Short mmCIF file of C-alpha atoms in Angstrom, two decimals:
data_model
loop_
_atom_site.label_atom_id
_atom_site.label_comp_id
_atom_site.label_asym_id
_atom_site.label_seq_id
_atom_site.Cartn_x
_atom_site.Cartn_y
_atom_site.Cartn_z
CA MET A 20 -10.58 -18.23 6.72
CA SER A 21 -6.90 -17.72 7.32
CA SER A 22 -5.70 -14.14 7.23
CA MET A 23 -3.33 -12.84 4.54
CA ILE A 24 -1.59 -10.52 6.97
CA ASP A 25 -1.33 -11.13 10.69
CA VAL A 26 0.46 -8.53 12.82
CA LYS A 27 1.00 -9.01 16.54
CA GLN A 28 2.35 -6.52 19.10
CA LEU A 29 4.42 -4.67 16.50
CA GLN A 30 6.87 -2.17 17.96
CA LYS A 31 9.31 0.24 16.41
CA SER A 32 11.54 2.63 18.32
CA PHE A 33 14.11 5.21 17.33
CA GLY A 34 16.11 5.53 20.53
CA SER A 35 13.62 6.49 23.21
CA LEU A 36 10.94 7.48 20.68
CA ASP A 37 8.26 4.81 20.20
CA VAL A 38 6.99 5.17 16.62
CA LEU A 39 4.84 2.02 16.72
CA LYS A 40 3.36 0.75 19.99
CA GLN A 41 1.97 -2.77 20.22
CA ILE A 42 0.20 -2.72 16.84
CA THR A 43 -2.00 -5.80 16.34
CA PHE A 44 -4.34 -6.49 13.41
CA GLU A 45 -5.11 -8.95 10.65
CA VAL A 46 -6.26 -8.55 7.07
CA ASN A 47 -8.34 -11.21 5.33
CA PRO A 48 -8.20 -12.16 1.62
CA GLY A 49 -9.98 -9.61 -0.58
CA GLU A 50 -10.31 -7.10 2.24
CA VAL A 51 -9.61 -3.39 1.76
CA VAL A 52 -8.32 -1.62 4.86
CA ALA A 53 -7.96 2.17 4.93
CA VAL A 54 -5.55 3.65 7.48
CA ILE A 55 -6.24 7.23 8.51
CA GLY A 56 -4.81 9.49 11.16
CA PRO A 57 -2.74 12.62 11.75
CA SER A 58 0.75 13.10 10.32
CA GLY A 59 3.42 11.43 12.42
CA SER A 60 1.05 8.83 13.84
CA GLY A 61 3.09 5.90 12.44
CA LYS A 62 0.91 5.03 9.42
CA SER A 63 3.70 4.93 6.82
CA THR A 64 6.15 3.24 9.18
CA MET A 65 3.62 0.49 9.87
CA LEU A 66 2.96 0.00 6.16
CA ARG A 67 6.64 -0.01 5.20
CA SER A 68 7.44 -2.55 7.91
CA LEU A 69 5.11 -5.05 6.21
CA VAL A 70 7.41 -5.16 3.15
CA HIS A 71 10.63 -4.91 5.17
CA LEU A 72 11.39 -1.33 4.14
CA GLU A 73 11.50 -0.61 7.87
CA GLU A 74 12.96 -2.93 10.50
CA VAL A 75 10.80 -3.26 13.57
CA THR A 76 12.06 -3.48 17.13
CA GLY A 77 9.64 -6.11 18.38
CA GLY A 78 6.53 -8.09 17.58
CA SER A 79 5.55 -10.36 14.70
CA ILE A 80 4.41 -10.07 11.07
CA PHE A 81 3.01 -13.12 9.30
CA ILE A 82 2.22 -12.95 5.58
CA HIS A 83 0.22 -15.95 4.28
CA GLY A 84 1.03 -17.60 7.62
CA LYS A 85 4.80 -17.30 7.11
CA PRO A 86 6.82 -15.26 9.61
CA LEU A 87 8.57 -12.23 8.14
CA VAL A 88 9.52 -11.34 11.70
CA GLU A 89 8.54 -13.27 14.82
CA ASN A 90 8.94 -11.79 18.30
CA GLY A 91 11.39 -9.27 16.89
CA LYS A 92 13.53 -11.86 15.09
CA TYR A 93 13.61 -11.66 11.30
CA ALA A 94 13.53 -14.61 8.90
CA GLY A 95 16.60 -15.21 6.72
CA HIS A 96 17.27 -13.16 3.55
CA THR A 97 15.83 -15.76 1.17
CA ALA A 98 12.67 -16.17 3.21
CA ILE A 99 12.22 -12.39 3.49
CA ARG A 100 12.55 -12.06 -0.30
CA GLU A 101 10.01 -14.82 -0.92
CA ILE A 102 7.52 -13.45 1.62
CA THR A 103 7.71 -9.84 0.45
CA ALA A 104 7.47 -10.91 -3.23
CA SER A 105 3.75 -11.51 -2.71
CA MET A 106 3.22 -7.80 -2.00
CA GLY A 107 3.29 -4.73 -4.23
CA MET A 108 3.83 -1.22 -2.90
CA VAL A 109 2.78 2.12 -4.35
CA PHE A 110 4.48 5.19 -2.89
CA GLN A 111 3.46 8.79 -2.48
CA HIS A 112 6.12 10.06 -4.91
CA PHE A 113 5.77 7.41 -7.67
CA ASN A 114 9.49 6.38 -7.56
CA LEU A 115 9.61 5.83 -11.33
CA PHE A 116 12.99 5.57 -13.05
CA PRO A 117 13.35 8.73 -15.18
CA HIS A 118 15.75 7.12 -17.70
CA LEU A 119 13.33 4.29 -18.55
CA THR A 120 10.17 4.53 -20.63
CA VAL A 121 6.82 3.73 -19.04
CA ARG A 122 7.04 0.20 -20.42
CA GLY A 123 10.65 -0.05 -19.25
CA ASN A 124 9.59 0.87 -15.74
CA LEU A 125 6.96 -1.86 -15.73
CA GLU A 126 9.20 -4.55 -17.17
CA LEU A 127 12.41 -3.92 -15.23
CA ALA A 128 11.65 -6.12 -12.19
CA PRO A 129 10.14 -9.09 -14.05
CA ARG A 130 12.98 -9.08 -16.60
CA THR A 131 15.58 -8.89 -13.82
CA LEU A 132 13.97 -11.83 -12.02
CA LYS A 133 13.82 -13.82 -15.31
CA ARG A 134 10.86 -15.86 -14.12
CA GLU A 135 9.13 -15.90 -17.50
CA ASN A 136 9.80 -15.25 -21.15
CA PRO A 137 10.09 -11.70 -22.53
CA GLN A 138 6.97 -12.03 -24.70
CA ALA A 139 4.82 -12.84 -21.67
CA ILE A 140 6.27 -9.87 -19.79
CA THR A 141 5.58 -7.49 -22.69
CA ALA A 142 2.04 -8.84 -23.10
CA ARG A 143 1.34 -8.22 -19.43
CA SER A 144 2.81 -4.71 -19.40
CA SER A 145 0.54 -3.83 -22.36
CA GLU A 146 -2.47 -5.34 -20.60
CA LEU A 147 -1.79 -3.45 -17.36
CA LEU A 148 -1.21 -0.13 -19.12
CA SER A 149 -4.59 -0.58 -20.80
CA LYS A 150 -6.12 -1.39 -17.42
CA VAL A 151 -4.91 1.91 -15.93
CA GLY A 152 -5.88 3.83 -19.09
CA LEU A 153 -2.35 4.51 -20.37
CA ALA A 154 -1.98 2.15 -23.34
CA ASP A 155 -0.86 5.10 -25.50
CA LYS A 156 1.96 6.09 -23.10
CA ALA A 157 4.06 2.89 -23.21
CA ASP A 158 7.01 4.50 -25.01
CA VAL A 159 7.12 7.90 -23.33
CA TYR A 160 9.34 8.85 -20.40
CA PRO A 161 8.00 9.74 -16.94
CA SER A 162 8.93 13.42 -17.40
CA MET A 163 6.23 13.63 -20.11
CA LEU A 164 3.46 12.49 -17.75
CA SER A 165 1.21 14.29 -15.29
CA GLY A 166 1.37 13.31 -11.63
CA GLY A 167 -1.83 11.30 -11.94
CA GLN A 168 -0.45 9.43 -14.94
CA LYS A 169 2.81 8.72 -13.10
CA GLN A 170 0.90 7.29 -10.17
CA ARG A 171 -1.19 5.08 -12.47
CA VAL A 172 2.07 3.82 -14.04
CA ALA A 173 3.34 3.10 -10.52
CA ILE A 174 0.19 1.07 -9.76
CA ALA A 175 0.59 -0.89 -13.03
CA ARG A 176 4.25 -1.51 -12.14
CA ALA A 177 3.26 -2.83 -8.70
CA LEU A 178 0.84 -5.25 -10.42
CA MET A 179 3.47 -6.62 -12.83
CA LEU A 180 4.71 -9.27 -10.41
CA ASN A 181 1.15 -10.50 -9.71
CA PRO A 182 1.07 -9.59 -6.02
CA ASP A 183 -1.64 -10.97 -3.72
CA ILE A 184 -1.52 -7.84 -1.59
CA LEU A 185 -1.14 -4.18 -2.58
CA LEU A 186 0.01 -1.52 -0.14
CA PHE A 187 -0.57 2.17 -0.87
CA ASP A 188 1.23 4.89 1.05
CA GLU A 189 -0.72 8.14 0.56
CA PRO A 190 -1.10 7.47 -3.18
CA THR A 191 -2.75 10.83 -3.91
CA SER A 192 -1.11 13.23 -1.47
CA ALA A 193 1.42 14.53 -4.03
CA LEU A 194 -1.30 15.13 -6.65
CA ASP A 195 -3.43 18.12 -7.55
CA PRO A 196 -7.07 17.53 -6.62
CA GLU A 197 -8.19 17.19 -10.25
CA LEU A 198 -5.69 14.35 -10.81
CA THR A 199 -6.59 12.51 -7.61
CA GLY A 200 -9.83 11.12 -9.05
CA GLU A 201 -8.15 9.20 -11.88
CA VAL A 202 -5.86 7.39 -9.42
CA LEU A 203 -8.68 6.63 -6.99
CA ARG A 204 -10.73 5.19 -9.88
CA VAL A 205 -7.99 2.63 -10.56
CA ILE A 206 -7.78 1.69 -6.87
CA ARG A 207 -11.57 1.40 -6.70
CA GLN A 208 -11.51 -0.94 -9.69
CA LEU A 209 -8.92 -3.14 -7.93
CA ALA A 210 -11.16 -3.23 -4.85
CA GLU A 211 -14.04 -4.42 -7.04
CA GLU A 212 -11.76 -7.20 -8.32
CA ASN A 213 -11.18 -8.31 -4.69
CA MET A 214 -7.53 -7.30 -4.48
CA THR A 215 -6.37 -7.36 -0.85
CA MET A 216 -5.22 -3.82 -0.05
CA ILE A 217 -4.04 -1.60 2.77
CA ILE A 218 -4.35 2.07 1.85
CA VAL A 219 -2.84 4.81 3.98
CA THR A 220 -4.86 7.83 2.87
CA HIS A 221 -6.06 11.29 3.82
CA GLU A 222 -8.99 11.01 1.37
CA MET A 223 -11.79 10.46 3.88
CA ASN A 224 -14.61 10.12 1.35
CA PHE A 225 -12.61 7.53 -0.54
CA ALA A 226 -11.88 5.59 2.66
CA ARG A 227 -15.57 5.69 3.49
CA ASP A 228 -16.57 4.43 0.01
CA VAL A 229 -13.99 1.76 -0.68
CA ALA A 230 -12.75 0.30 2.60
CA ASP A 231 -14.21 -2.72 4.34
CA ARG A 232 -12.51 -1.58 7.54
CA VAL A 233 -10.89 1.63 8.71
CA PHE A 234 -8.01 1.92 11.17
CA PHE A 235 -7.56 5.25 12.92
CA MET A 236 -3.93 5.57 13.97
CA ASP A 237 -2.75 8.11 16.47
CA ASN A 238 0.47 8.40 18.44
CA GLY A 239 1.92 5.10 17.17
CA GLU A 240 -1.09 2.89 17.83
CA ILE A 241 -4.32 1.81 16.21
CA ALA A 242 -6.55 3.84 18.48
CA GLU A 243 -9.78 2.63 16.91
CA SER A 244 -10.84 0.31 14.11
CA GLY A 245 -14.17 -0.61 12.62
CA THR A 246 -16.36 -0.42 9.56
CA PRO A 247 -16.49 2.91 7.72
CA GLU A 248 -20.01 3.40 9.15
CA GLN A 249 -18.71 3.01 12.70
CA ILE A 250 -15.56 5.11 12.34
CA PHE A 251 -17.07 7.95 10.32
CA GLY A 252 -20.61 7.74 11.68
CA SER A 253 -20.17 7.12 15.40
CA PRO A 254 -16.53 6.95 16.49
CA LYS A 255 -16.05 5.76 20.05
CA LEU A 256 -13.07 7.92 20.92
CA GLU A 257 -12.86 11.67 21.38
CA ARG A 258 -9.53 11.81 19.50
CA THR A 259 -11.08 10.06 16.48
CA ARG A 260 -13.92 12.58 16.51
CA LEU A 261 -11.53 15.51 16.77
CA PHE A 262 -9.47 14.21 13.85
CA LEU A 263 -12.51 13.69 11.64
CA ASN A 264 -13.96 17.09 12.50
CA GLN A 265 -10.87 19.10 11.65
CA ASP A 266 -11.65 19.27 7.90
#
């Protein structure tokens, strides 16, 4: 089975500071990978580099076997656009456009790309809003929504372009605890539908329940990876144990 994402020796430096050090991993179709670790360990930088929101200093990223960057050298603009189009990203702070309605937020990218007719786009935005439990919010503006609702809109928006891979960067860290559950339910449903996902999260119980594999990142590297049973039940490294025991 060929991997959807193949990362080799990824490096990222800001001056003399190494933010990512020789990161290597692959993700298979339908796999859910949770990335945990302390703040500043490079989790978000690693995730953002997969969709070219961060430029790396060295190493390779292959998506569906195509090089986004190979040995530190990036593909051309057109190739980068095509490769990253297969991925959707959901951010910590929703990043919704305040001047557009919920439906407007969902339909902006597909309408701009003009890949299909407006009726098909509207049909899909309605379908996805139903999927995330917000069919009745299509015509309201983001300011009228709770944080949990905004994040569910952001997930629906990421699904509008039919990505093969979804990346989540701390999708619940800006939410009150009582709103976290509604967002995690949507992500859990996507996992059950075999969506390939990488989820940077501080929700340990969720990582344990939903992930096929867990990466523990510390100090710019994947210090340890394994099944949730291994990582949470019997971590090999002292620093993994210390991190998990700090709650």
